[in-house]
mmCIF file of C-alpha atoms in Angstrom:
data_model
loop_
_atom_site.group_PDB
_atom_site.id
_atom_site.type_symbol
_atom_site.label_atom_id
_atom_site.label_comp_id
_atom_site.label_asym_id
_atom_site.label_seq_id
_atom_site.Cartn_x
_atom_site.Cartn_y
_atom_site.Cartn_z
ATOM 1 C CA MET A 1 0.052 -0.043 -0.013
ATOM 2 C CA VAL A 2 1.176 3.554 -0.584
ATOM 3 C CA SER A 3 1.958 5.282 2.533
ATOM 4 C CA LYS A 4 -0.668 8.398 3.759
ATOM 5 C CA LYS A 5 2.595 10.914 3.171
ATOM 6 C CA PRO A 6 4.501 11.260 0.370
ATOM 7 C CA ILE A 7 8.345 11.484 0.478
ATOM 8 C CA CYS A 8 8.435 14.877 -0.902
ATOM 9 C CA ILE A 9 5.975 17.117 -3.096
ATOM 10 C CA ILE A 10 7.788 18.517 -6.031
ATOM 11 C CA MET A 11 6.355 21.777 -8.229
ATOM 12 C CA CYS A 12 6.956 22.986 -11.214
ATOM 13 C CA GLU A 13 5.404 26.382 -12.868
ATOM 14 C CA ALA A 14 5.894 26.865 -16.748
ATOM 15 C CA TRP A 15 4.731 29.871 -18.804
ATOM 16 C CA THR A 16 2.250 30.404 -21.751
ATOM 17 C CA ARG A 17 2.835 32.824 -24.126
ATOM 18 C CA PHE A 18 1.174 35.464 -26.312
ATOM 19 C CA LEU A 19 2.176 38.232 -29.248
ATOM 20 C CA ASP A 20 4.649 35.725 -31.463
ATOM 21 C CA LEU A 21 5.635 37.768 -34.129
ATOM 22 C CA GLY A 22 7.361 35.806 -36.614
ATOM 23 C CA GLY A 23 5.264 32.908 -36.009
ATOM 24 C CA TRP A 24 5.626 29.860 -38.568
ATOM 25 C CA ALA A 25 9.018 30.769 -39.010
ATOM 26 C CA ASP A 26 10.089 28.497 -36.033
ATOM 27 C CA THR A 27 9.220 25.585 -37.949
ATOM 28 C CA TRP A 28 11.253 22.685 -39.961
ATOM 29 C CA PHE A 29 9.788 24.018 -43.395
ATOM 30 C CA ALA A 30 11.094 27.558 -42.559
ATOM 31 C CA LYS A 31 14.776 26.068 -41.754
ATOM 32 C CA TYR A 32 15.425 29.369 -40.152
ATOM 33 C CA GLY A 33 13.964 32.525 -38.666
ATOM 34 C CA PHE A 34 13.667 35.221 -36.310
ATOM 35 C CA ILE A 35 10.836 35.095 -33.728
ATOM 36 C CA PHE A 36 9.574 37.430 -30.924
ATOM 37 C CA ASN A 37 7.192 36.375 -27.895
ATOM 38 C CA ILE A 38 6.216 37.343 -24.368
ATOM 39 C CA ALA A 39 5.958 34.565 -21.829
ATOM 40 C CA ILE A 40 2.914 35.221 -19.531
ATOM 41 C CA ARG A 41 0.773 34.154 -16.796
ATOM 42 C CA PRO A 42 -1.567 31.834 -16.203
ATOM 43 C CA GLY A 43 0.993 29.270 -16.976
ATOM 44 C CA VAL A 44 1.264 25.854 -15.930
ATOM 45 C CA LEU A 45 1.464 24.441 -12.734
ATOM 46 C CA VAL A 46 2.514 20.671 -12.045
ATOM 47 C CA GLN A 47 2.454 19.165 -8.591
ATOM 48 C CA ILE A 48 3.918 15.423 -8.260
ATOM 49 C CA LYS A 49 3.334 13.683 -4.765
ATOM 50 C CA ILE A 50 6.239 11.173 -4.427
ATOM 51 C CA TYR A 51 5.916 7.918 -2.676
ATOM 52 C CA LYS A 52 7.453 4.711 -2.265
ATOM 53 C CA ARG A 53 5.550 2.368 -4.487
ATOM 54 C CA ASN A 54 5.516 -0.774 -2.197
ATOM 55 C CA GLY A 55 4.224 -3.321 -4.583
ATOM 56 C CA ARG A 56 1.518 -1.046 -5.806
ATOM 57 C CA LYS A 57 0.469 -2.062 -9.400
ATOM 58 C CA GLU A 58 0.210 1.146 -10.706
ATOM 59 C CA ARG A 59 2.868 3.570 -10.942
ATOM 60 C CA VAL A 60 1.442 7.032 -12.124
ATOM 61 C CA CYS A 61 -1.810 8.826 -11.622
ATOM 62 C CA ILE A 62 -2.103 11.785 -13.401
ATOM 63 C CA THR A 63 -5.315 14.362 -12.717
ATOM 64 C CA ALA A 64 -5.546 17.041 -15.087
ATOM 65 C CA GLU A 65 -7.635 19.355 -12.648
ATOM 66 C CA SER A 66 -8.681 22.022 -14.876
ATOM 67 C CA TYR A 67 -10.776 19.481 -17.075
ATOM 68 C CA GLY A 68 -11.534 17.060 -14.196
ATOM 69 C CA GLN A 69 -9.627 13.821 -15.466
ATOM 70 C CA THR A 70 -7.924 11.523 -13.806
ATOM 71 C CA TYR A 71 -5.805 8.505 -15.449
ATOM 72 C CA LEU A 72 -3.550 5.712 -14.341
ATOM 73 C CA LEU A 73 -0.447 5.622 -16.553
ATOM 74 C CA ASP A 74 2.231 2.778 -16.525
ATOM 75 C CA PRO A 75 5.398 4.732 -18.118
ATOM 76 C CA ASP A 76 7.048 1.938 -19.888
ATOM 77 C CA ILE A 77 3.744 1.061 -21.428
ATOM 78 C CA PRO A 78 2.675 4.014 -23.413
ATOM 79 C CA SER A 79 -0.497 3.606 -25.280
ATOM 80 C CA TYR A 80 -0.611 6.986 -27.323
ATOM 81 C CA LYS A 81 -4.191 6.074 -27.974
ATOM 82 C CA ASN A 82 -5.783 8.803 -26.039
ATOM 83 C CA GLN A 83 -4.987 12.012 -27.494
ATOM 84 C CA ASP A 84 -5.735 13.853 -24.197
ATOM 85 C CA ILE A 85 -2.851 12.245 -22.524
ATOM 86 C CA ALA A 86 -0.450 11.423 -25.562
ATOM 87 C CA LEU A 87 1.595 14.236 -24.419
ATOM 88 C CA LEU A 88 1.508 13.149 -21.181
ATOM 89 C CA GLU A 89 2.607 9.493 -21.703
ATOM 90 C CA ALA A 90 5.314 10.826 -24.046
ATOM 91 C CA ALA A 91 6.983 12.915 -21.515
ATOM 92 C CA LEU A 92 6.859 10.232 -18.552
ATOM 93 C CA GLU A 93 8.427 7.558 -21.274
ATOM 94 C CA ILE A 94 11.360 10.151 -22.106
ATOM 95 C CA MET A 95 12.130 10.963 -18.605
ATOM 96 C CA LYS A 96 12.620 7.404 -16.950
ATOM 97 C CA VAL A 97 10.253 7.242 -13.709
ATOM 98 C CA PRO A 98 11.979 5.277 -11.219
ATOM 99 C CA LYS A 99 10.477 2.050 -10.836
ATOM 100 C CA ASP A 100 10.179 1.993 -7.291
ATOM 101 C CA LEU A 101 8.023 5.219 -7.020
ATOM 102 C CA TYR A 102 4.557 5.797 -7.242
ATOM 103 C CA LEU A 103 3.776 9.376 -8.331
ATOM 104 C CA GLU A 104 0.571 11.733 -8.086
ATOM 105 C CA ILE A 105 0.580 14.178 -10.823
ATOM 106 C CA ASN A 106 -1.938 17.184 -10.429
ATOM 107 C CA ILE A 107 -1.747 19.436 -13.528
ATOM 108 C CA TYR A 108 -3.521 22.729 -13.383
ATOM 109 C CA SER A 109 -3.872 26.324 -15.584
ATOM 110 C CA GLU A 110 -6.244 28.894 -15.673
ATOM 111 C CA MET A 111 -5.592 29.369 -19.595
ATOM 112 C CA PRO A 112 -8.613 27.930 -21.609
ATOM 113 C CA LYS A 113 -7.870 24.823 -23.512
ATOM 114 C CA GLY A 114 -6.737 25.513 -26.898
ATOM 115 C CA ALA A 115 -6.267 29.160 -26.301
ATOM 116 C CA GLY A 116 -3.277 28.978 -29.225
ATOM 117 C CA THR A 117 -0.891 30.498 -26.194
ATOM 118 C CA GLY A 118 1.283 27.121 -26.210
ATOM 119 C CA THR A 119 -0.468 25.561 -23.307
ATOM 120 C CA SER A 120 0.562 22.308 -24.522
ATOM 121 C CA ALA A 121 4.136 22.748 -24.497
ATOM 122 C CA ALA A 122 3.785 24.659 -21.313
ATOM 123 C CA VAL A 123 2.496 21.210 -19.730
ATOM 124 C CA THR A 124 4.905 19.510 -21.335
ATOM 125 C CA THR A 125 7.876 21.619 -20.019
ATOM 126 C CA ALA A 126 6.456 21.630 -16.709
ATOM 127 C CA LEU A 127 6.113 17.956 -16.071
ATOM 128 C CA ILE A 128 9.428 17.634 -17.353
ATOM 129 C CA GLY A 129 10.781 20.238 -15.258
ATOM 130 C CA ALA A 130 9.050 18.254 -12.168
ATOM 131 C CA LEU A 131 10.175 14.697 -13.180
ATOM 132 C CA ASP A 132 13.718 16.172 -13.789
ATOM 133 C CA ARG A 133 14.017 16.258 -9.718
ATOM 134 C CA LEU A 134 13.569 12.532 -9.481
ATOM 135 C CA THR A 135 16.920 11.278 -10.960
ATOM 136 C CA TYR A 136 20.256 12.459 -10.643
ATOM 137 C CA GLY A 137 21.520 15.537 -12.244
ATOM 138 C CA ARG A 138 19.380 18.794 -13.381
ATOM 139 C CA LEU A 139 18.217 19.781 -16.902
ATOM 140 C CA ALA A 140 19.001 23.389 -17.877
ATOM 141 C CA PRO A 141 16.110 25.181 -19.070
ATOM 142 C CA HIS A 142 16.884 25.180 -22.713
ATOM 143 C CA GLU A 143 17.518 21.242 -22.456
ATOM 144 C CA VAL A 144 13.762 21.158 -20.823
ATOM 145 C CA ALA A 145 12.850 22.847 -23.888
ATOM 146 C CA GLU A 146 14.432 20.552 -26.420
ATOM 147 C CA ARG A 147 13.340 17.491 -24.352
ATOM 148 C CA ALA A 148 9.693 18.635 -24.452
ATOM 149 C CA HIS A 149 10.349 19.601 -28.363
ATOM 150 C CA LYS A 150 11.185 15.981 -29.113
ATOM 151 C CA VAL A 151 8.088 15.060 -27.243
ATOM 152 C CA GLU A 152 5.929 16.469 -29.971
ATOM 153 C CA THR A 153 8.121 15.667 -32.998
ATOM 154 C CA GLU A 154 9.874 12.618 -32.552
ATOM 155 C CA ILE A 155 7.735 10.620 -30.216
ATOM 156 C CA LEU A 156 4.390 11.874 -31.167
ATOM 157 C CA LYS A 157 5.479 13.039 -34.528
ATOM 158 C CA LEU A 158 3.584 16.307 -34.819
ATOM 159 C CA GLN A 159 4.060 19.385 -36.329
ATOM 160 C CA CYS A 160 6.099 21.711 -34.027
ATOM 161 C CA GLY A 161 7.532 24.853 -34.031
ATOM 162 C CA ILE A 162 10.377 25.550 -31.357
ATOM 163 C CA GLN A 163 8.710 28.886 -29.927
ATOM 164 C CA ASP A 164 6.373 27.797 -27.237
ATOM 165 C CA GLN A 165 9.061 25.295 -25.692
ATOM 166 C CA LEU A 166 11.579 27.922 -25.464
ATOM 167 C CA CYS A 167 9.257 30.775 -24.216
ATOM 168 C CA SER A 168 7.459 28.686 -21.499
ATOM 169 C CA VAL A 169 11.072 27.741 -19.843
ATOM 170 C CA PHE A 170 12.699 31.346 -20.299
ATOM 171 C CA GLY A 171 9.809 33.785 -19.296
ATOM 172 C CA GLY A 172 10.205 37.476 -20.066
ATOM 173 C CA ILE A 173 10.413 38.840 -23.377
ATOM 174 C CA ASN A 174 12.502 36.878 -26.143
ATOM 175 C CA PHE A 175 13.941 37.192 -29.289
ATOM 176 C CA ILE A 176 14.817 33.873 -30.860
ATOM 177 C CA GLU A 177 16.960 33.201 -33.690
ATOM 178 C CA MET A 178 16.430 29.589 -35.263
ATOM 179 C CA THR A 179 20.135 28.997 -36.858
ATOM 180 C CA ASP A 180 19.098 25.588 -38.400
ATOM 181 C CA TYR A 181 15.880 23.972 -37.303
ATOM 182 C CA PRO A 182 15.153 23.185 -34.327
ATOM 183 C CA ARG A 183 18.838 24.843 -33.192
ATOM 184 C CA SER A 184 18.230 28.633 -31.725
ATOM 185 C CA ILE A 185 19.512 31.041 -29.549
ATOM 186 C CA VAL A 186 17.353 32.972 -27.170
ATOM 187 C CA SER A 187 18.174 36.393 -26.153
ATOM 188 C CA GLN A 188 15.702 37.989 -23.737
ATOM 189 C CA ILE A 189 14.805 41.415 -24.148
ATOM 190 C CA ALA A 190 15.749 43.816 -21.149
ATOM 191 C CA LEU A 191 13.337 46.891 -21.078
ATOM 192 C CA PRO A 192 13.395 49.880 -19.177
ATOM 193 C CA LYS A 193 11.291 49.546 -16.471
ATOM 194 C CA GLU A 194 8.533 51.831 -17.640
ATOM 195 C CA ILE A 195 8.337 50.317 -21.054
ATOM 196 C CA PHE A 196 7.939 46.974 -19.380
ATOM 197 C CA TRP A 197 5.393 48.191 -17.141
ATOM 198 C CA GLU A 198 3.566 49.651 -19.701
ATOM 199 C CA LEU A 199 3.369 46.583 -21.893
ATOM 200 C CA GLU A 200 2.323 44.535 -19.007
ATOM 201 C CA ARG A 201 -0.359 47.198 -18.594
ATOM 202 C CA ARG A 202 -1.898 47.705 -21.820
ATOM 203 C CA LEU A 203 -1.341 44.264 -23.586
ATOM 204 C CA LEU A 204 -5.000 42.486 -23.621
ATOM 205 C CA LEU A 205 -5.441 38.747 -24.339
ATOM 206 C CA PHE A 206 -8.979 37.694 -25.514
ATOM 207 C CA TYR A 207 -10.016 34.030 -25.464
ATOM 208 C CA LEU A 208 -12.309 33.904 -28.605
ATOM 209 C CA GLY A 209 -14.941 31.518 -26.723
ATOM 210 C CA ASN A 210 -13.389 28.113 -28.517
ATOM 211 C CA ALA A 211 -10.537 26.191 -29.006
ATOM 212 C CA HIS A 212 -8.125 26.634 -31.596
ATOM 213 C CA SER A 213 -7.460 23.393 -33.350
ATOM 214 C CA SER A 214 -4.949 22.262 -36.270
ATOM 215 C CA SER A 215 -6.920 22.198 -39.432
ATOM 216 C CA GLU A 216 -7.360 21.757 -43.001
ATOM 217 C CA ILE A 217 -6.288 25.097 -43.375
ATOM 218 C CA HIS A 218 -3.293 24.764 -41.579
ATOM 219 C CA GLN A 219 -2.168 21.934 -43.462
ATOM 220 C CA LEU A 220 -2.509 23.661 -46.651
ATOM 221 C CA VAL A 221 -0.472 26.603 -45.426
ATOM 222 C CA ILE A 222 2.069 23.831 -44.423
ATOM 223 C CA LYS A 223 2.121 22.364 -48.018
ATOM 224 C CA ARG A 224 2.361 25.925 -49.678
ATOM 225 C CA LEU A 225 5.302 26.815 -47.399
ATOM 226 C CA GLU A 226 7.132 23.476 -47.816
ATOM 227 C CA ASP A 227 6.779 23.512 -51.761
ATOM 228 C CA SER A 228 7.508 27.463 -51.696
ATOM 229 C CA GLY A 229 11.037 26.954 -49.466
ATOM 230 C CA ALA A 230 12.464 28.765 -46.762
ATOM 231 C CA ASP A 231 12.847 31.955 -48.756
ATOM 232 C CA ASN A 232 9.299 32.435 -49.470
ATOM 233 C CA PRO A 233 8.404 36.057 -49.041
ATOM 234 C CA ILE A 234 5.982 35.749 -46.519
ATOM 235 C CA LEU A 235 7.910 33.985 -44.314
ATOM 236 C CA GLN A 236 10.835 36.587 -44.803
ATOM 237 C CA GLY A 237 8.284 39.428 -44.164
ATOM 238 C CA LEU A 238 7.147 37.576 -40.609
ATOM 239 C CA ARG A 239 10.939 37.294 -39.982
ATOM 240 C CA LYS A 240 11.067 40.712 -40.303
ATOM 241 C CA CYS A 241 8.415 41.467 -38.174
ATOM 242 C CA ALA A 242 9.889 39.796 -35.076
ATOM 243 C CA CYS A 243 13.484 41.922 -35.841
ATOM 244 C CA ASP A 244 11.690 45.104 -36.016
ATOM 245 C CA ALA A 245 9.567 44.132 -32.929
ATOM 246 C CA LYS A 246 12.821 43.766 -31.132
ATOM 247 C CA ASP A 247 14.228 47.355 -32.359
ATOM 248 C CA ALA A 248 11.130 49.120 -31.694
ATOM 249 C CA LEU A 249 11.000 48.189 -28.202
ATOM 250 C CA TYR A 250 14.683 49.151 -27.427
ATOM 251 C CA GLU A 251 13.959 52.347 -28.923
ATOM 252 C CA GLY A 252 10.737 52.902 -26.672
ATOM 253 C CA GLN A 253 8.627 53.375 -30.069
ATOM 254 C CA LEU A 254 5.346 52.174 -29.107
ATOM 255 C CA LYS A 255 3.122 53.071 -31.668
ATOM 256 C CA LYS A 256 5.989 51.703 -33.862
ATOM 257 C CA PHE A 257 5.396 48.461 -32.322
ATOM 258 C CA GLY A 258 1.617 48.099 -32.490
ATOM 259 C CA LYS A 259 1.981 48.792 -36.348
ATOM 260 C CA ILE A 260 4.281 45.656 -36.379
ATOM 261 C CA MET A 261 1.639 43.993 -34.658
ATOM 262 C CA ILE A 262 -0.841 44.928 -37.142
ATOM 263 C CA LYS A 263 1.659 44.175 -40.135
ATOM 264 C CA ASN A 264 2.421 40.549 -38.466
ATOM 265 C CA ASN A 265 -1.307 39.776 -38.404
ATOM 266 C CA GLU A 266 -1.790 40.879 -42.057
ATOM 267 C CA LEU A 267 1.139 38.741 -43.172
ATOM 268 C CA GLN A 268 -0.640 35.779 -41.394
ATOM 269 C CA ARG A 269 -3.808 36.829 -43.854
ATOM 270 C CA ALA A 270 -1.685 36.374 -46.792
ATOM 271 C CA LEU A 271 -1.004 32.827 -45.847
ATOM 272 C CA HIS A 272 -4.487 32.052 -46.042
ATOM 273 C CA PRO A 273 -7.554 34.456 -45.417
ATOM 274 C CA GLN A 274 -9.034 32.123 -42.927
ATOM 275 C CA LEU A 275 -6.032 32.158 -40.457
ATOM 276 C CA ILE A 276 -7.691 35.395 -39.047
ATOM 277 C CA SER A 277 -11.064 34.393 -38.011
ATOM 278 C CA THR A 278 -14.336 36.818 -38.258
ATOM 279 C CA LYS A 279 -14.373 36.928 -34.483
ATOM 280 C CA ALA A 280 -10.835 38.181 -34.389
ATOM 281 C CA ASP A 281 -11.684 40.798 -37.360
ATOM 282 C CA GLN A 282 -14.593 41.870 -35.363
ATOM 283 C CA ILE A 283 -12.692 42.239 -32.170
ATOM 284 C CA PHE A 284 -9.769 44.189 -34.034
ATOM 285 C CA LYS A 285 -12.271 46.692 -35.470
ATOM 286 C CA LEU A 286 -13.508 47.541 -32.080
ATOM 287 C CA ALA A 287 -9.912 47.940 -31.008
ATOM 288 C CA GLN A 288 -9.434 50.689 -33.784
ATOM 289 C CA GLU A 289 -12.597 52.365 -32.639
ATOM 290 C CA PHE A 290 -10.846 52.232 -29.042
ATOM 291 C CA LYS A 291 -7.862 53.472 -30.632
ATOM 292 C CA ALA A 292 -5.712 50.404 -29.763
ATOM 293 C CA TYR A 293 -1.829 50.708 -31.340
ATOM 294 C CA GLY A 294 -2.138 47.433 -32.358
ATOM 295 C CA TRP A 295 -3.427 43.599 -32.794
ATOM 296 C CA ASP A 296 -2.766 40.458 -33.842
ATOM 297 C CA VAL A 297 -3.610 36.676 -33.654
ATOM 298 C CA ASN A 298 -2.001 34.304 -31.231
ATOM 299 C CA GLY A 299 -0.235 30.985 -32.435
ATOM 300 C CA ALA A 300 -1.349 29.915 -35.677
ATOM 301 C CA GLY A 301 -4.148 31.356 -35.974
ATOM 302 C CA GLY A 302 -7.343 29.944 -37.502
ATOM 303 C CA ASN A 303 -10.690 29.191 -36.013
ATOM 304 C CA GLY A 304 -10.880 29.882 -32.454
ATOM 305 C CA GLY A 305 -7.894 30.416 -30.076
ATOM 306 C CA SER A 306 -7.174 33.862 -28.762
ATOM 307 C CA VAL A 307 -5.973 37.436 -29.992
ATOM 308 C CA THR A 308 -3.779 40.089 -28.293
ATOM 309 C CA ILE A 309 -4.755 43.720 -28.399
ATOM 310 C CA PHE A 310 -2.306 46.397 -27.319
ATOM 311 C CA CYS A 311 -4.376 49.143 -26.409
ATOM 312 C CA SER A 312 -4.249 53.068 -26.070
ATOM 313 C CA PRO A 313 -2.538 54.789 -23.182
ATOM 314 C CA ASP A 314 -5.513 55.910 -21.422
ATOM 315 C CA ASP A 315 -6.600 53.030 -18.864
ATOM 316 C CA SER A 316 -10.469 54.057 -18.837
ATOM 317 C CA THR A 317 -10.543 53.482 -22.337
ATOM 318 C CA LYS A 318 -8.639 49.893 -21.586
ATOM 319 C CA ARG A 319 -11.421 49.171 -19.622
ATOM 320 C CA LYS A 320 -14.058 50.270 -22.138
ATOM 321 C CA LEU A 321 -12.874 48.075 -24.631
ATOM 322 C CA ILE A 322 -12.400 44.947 -22.797
ATOM 323 C CA ASP A 323 -16.126 45.611 -21.458
ATOM 324 C CA VAL A 324 -17.325 46.100 -25.144
ATOM 325 C CA VAL A 325 -15.435 43.315 -26.326
ATOM 326 C CA GLU A 326 -16.900 40.782 -23.623
ATOM 327 C CA LYS A 327 -20.180 41.933 -24.636
ATOM 328 C CA MET A 328 -19.969 40.566 -27.969
ATOM 329 C CA GLY A 329 -20.530 37.173 -26.635
ATOM 330 C CA GLY A 330 -20.123 33.566 -28.057
ATOM 331 C CA GLY A 331 -17.711 32.640 -25.148
ATOM 332 C CA ILE A 332 -15.290 35.321 -25.782
ATOM 333 C CA GLN A 333 -13.411 36.637 -22.665
ATOM 334 C CA TYR A 334 -10.469 39.011 -21.115
ATOM 335 C CA ILE A 335 -8.034 36.726 -19.775
ATOM 336 C CA PRO A 336 -5.919 38.812 -17.210
ATOM 337 C CA THR A 337 -2.216 38.150 -17.372
ATOM 338 C CA ASN A 338 1.308 39.547 -16.203
ATOM 339 C CA ILE A 339 4.817 38.784 -17.604
ATOM 340 C CA PRO A 340 6.973 36.394 -15.555
ATOM 341 C CA ARG A 341 10.628 37.215 -15.688
ATOM 342 C CA ASP A 342 11.745 34.030 -14.210
ATOM 343 C CA CYS A 343 13.047 31.234 -16.130
ATOM 344 C CA LEU A 344 11.167 27.707 -15.352
ATOM 345 C CA ARG A 345 10.384 27.485 -11.579
ATOM 346 C CA VAL A 346 10.796 23.928 -10.032
ATOM 347 C CA TRP A 347 11.295 23.684 -6.167
ATOM 348 C CA GLN A 348 10.337 21.446 -3.550
ATOM 349 C CA ALA A 349 7.163 22.083 -1.370
ATOM 350 C CA LYS A 350 7.825 22.795 2.446
ATOM 351 C CA PHE A 351 5.731 20.641 4.839
#
């Protein structure tokens, strides 16, 4: 029987992200690229209660608290049949859970499912970061990101860029140079406090009311980019947006930064008109009416997911915009965020 008191409790917190400029240029078919993104809370929190197994048949119990689901898993015999837990099974497999331990794993996030904010990558990095504490040695943040990326691309054979995993472990505001997929250099953008605070105050995240999902549209875009090669003019434009965004922030040019957001959004539209949904465009129209500086869809776009708005400096106007957008209905909701400056957080809970 499992003892009532765990040997220890391991915690790990990883970040989600928004405002990914240069997206689509972090993929295998892009080969190289520049990406700008910002880590945010709400992130993903993983808690592992560790017990001696003491002859118990089960080895891992995972509870996805946000969705009210619990699963019993054997790390040595992953099935990969259930898409809801395939990422978790692959993370357990790659981390080699000690056979003499029984784990109770709880995964929690306040980010809506399918928001297009890299939540699945944050789940994987947080789980790998916590599981790393069970064995000798420690993974550096970039090594956690590399393993999380391998989970999706090598074990599960999924289409996957590199930016989500990197942002989830490094936190802050990031400029990523992908030198040769999947190799990359991550530079954190250090800004004056006033600029950082303005971004944190004025960048608004809106969930569109339904989950983003890979679709036929995304497959068409991937095929088009694969056929046209790494120097496709739209990919080149997206790369330039990431570089220009970095430069604008270093210069303190916030209006310029907002215009770059809009340009990035229109380049995604040029990949395929349906990457920018009707709901997203309705919100962008309202944002323009409320004199917002910029807007952009998060992630790969398409039906569902979320958008980021860079609102005007006036705080009351910001609150009016939030109110009007939420009154659109259809499940649209404002999600309060802040920008964590820490790397992946891993620690042992204190009794």
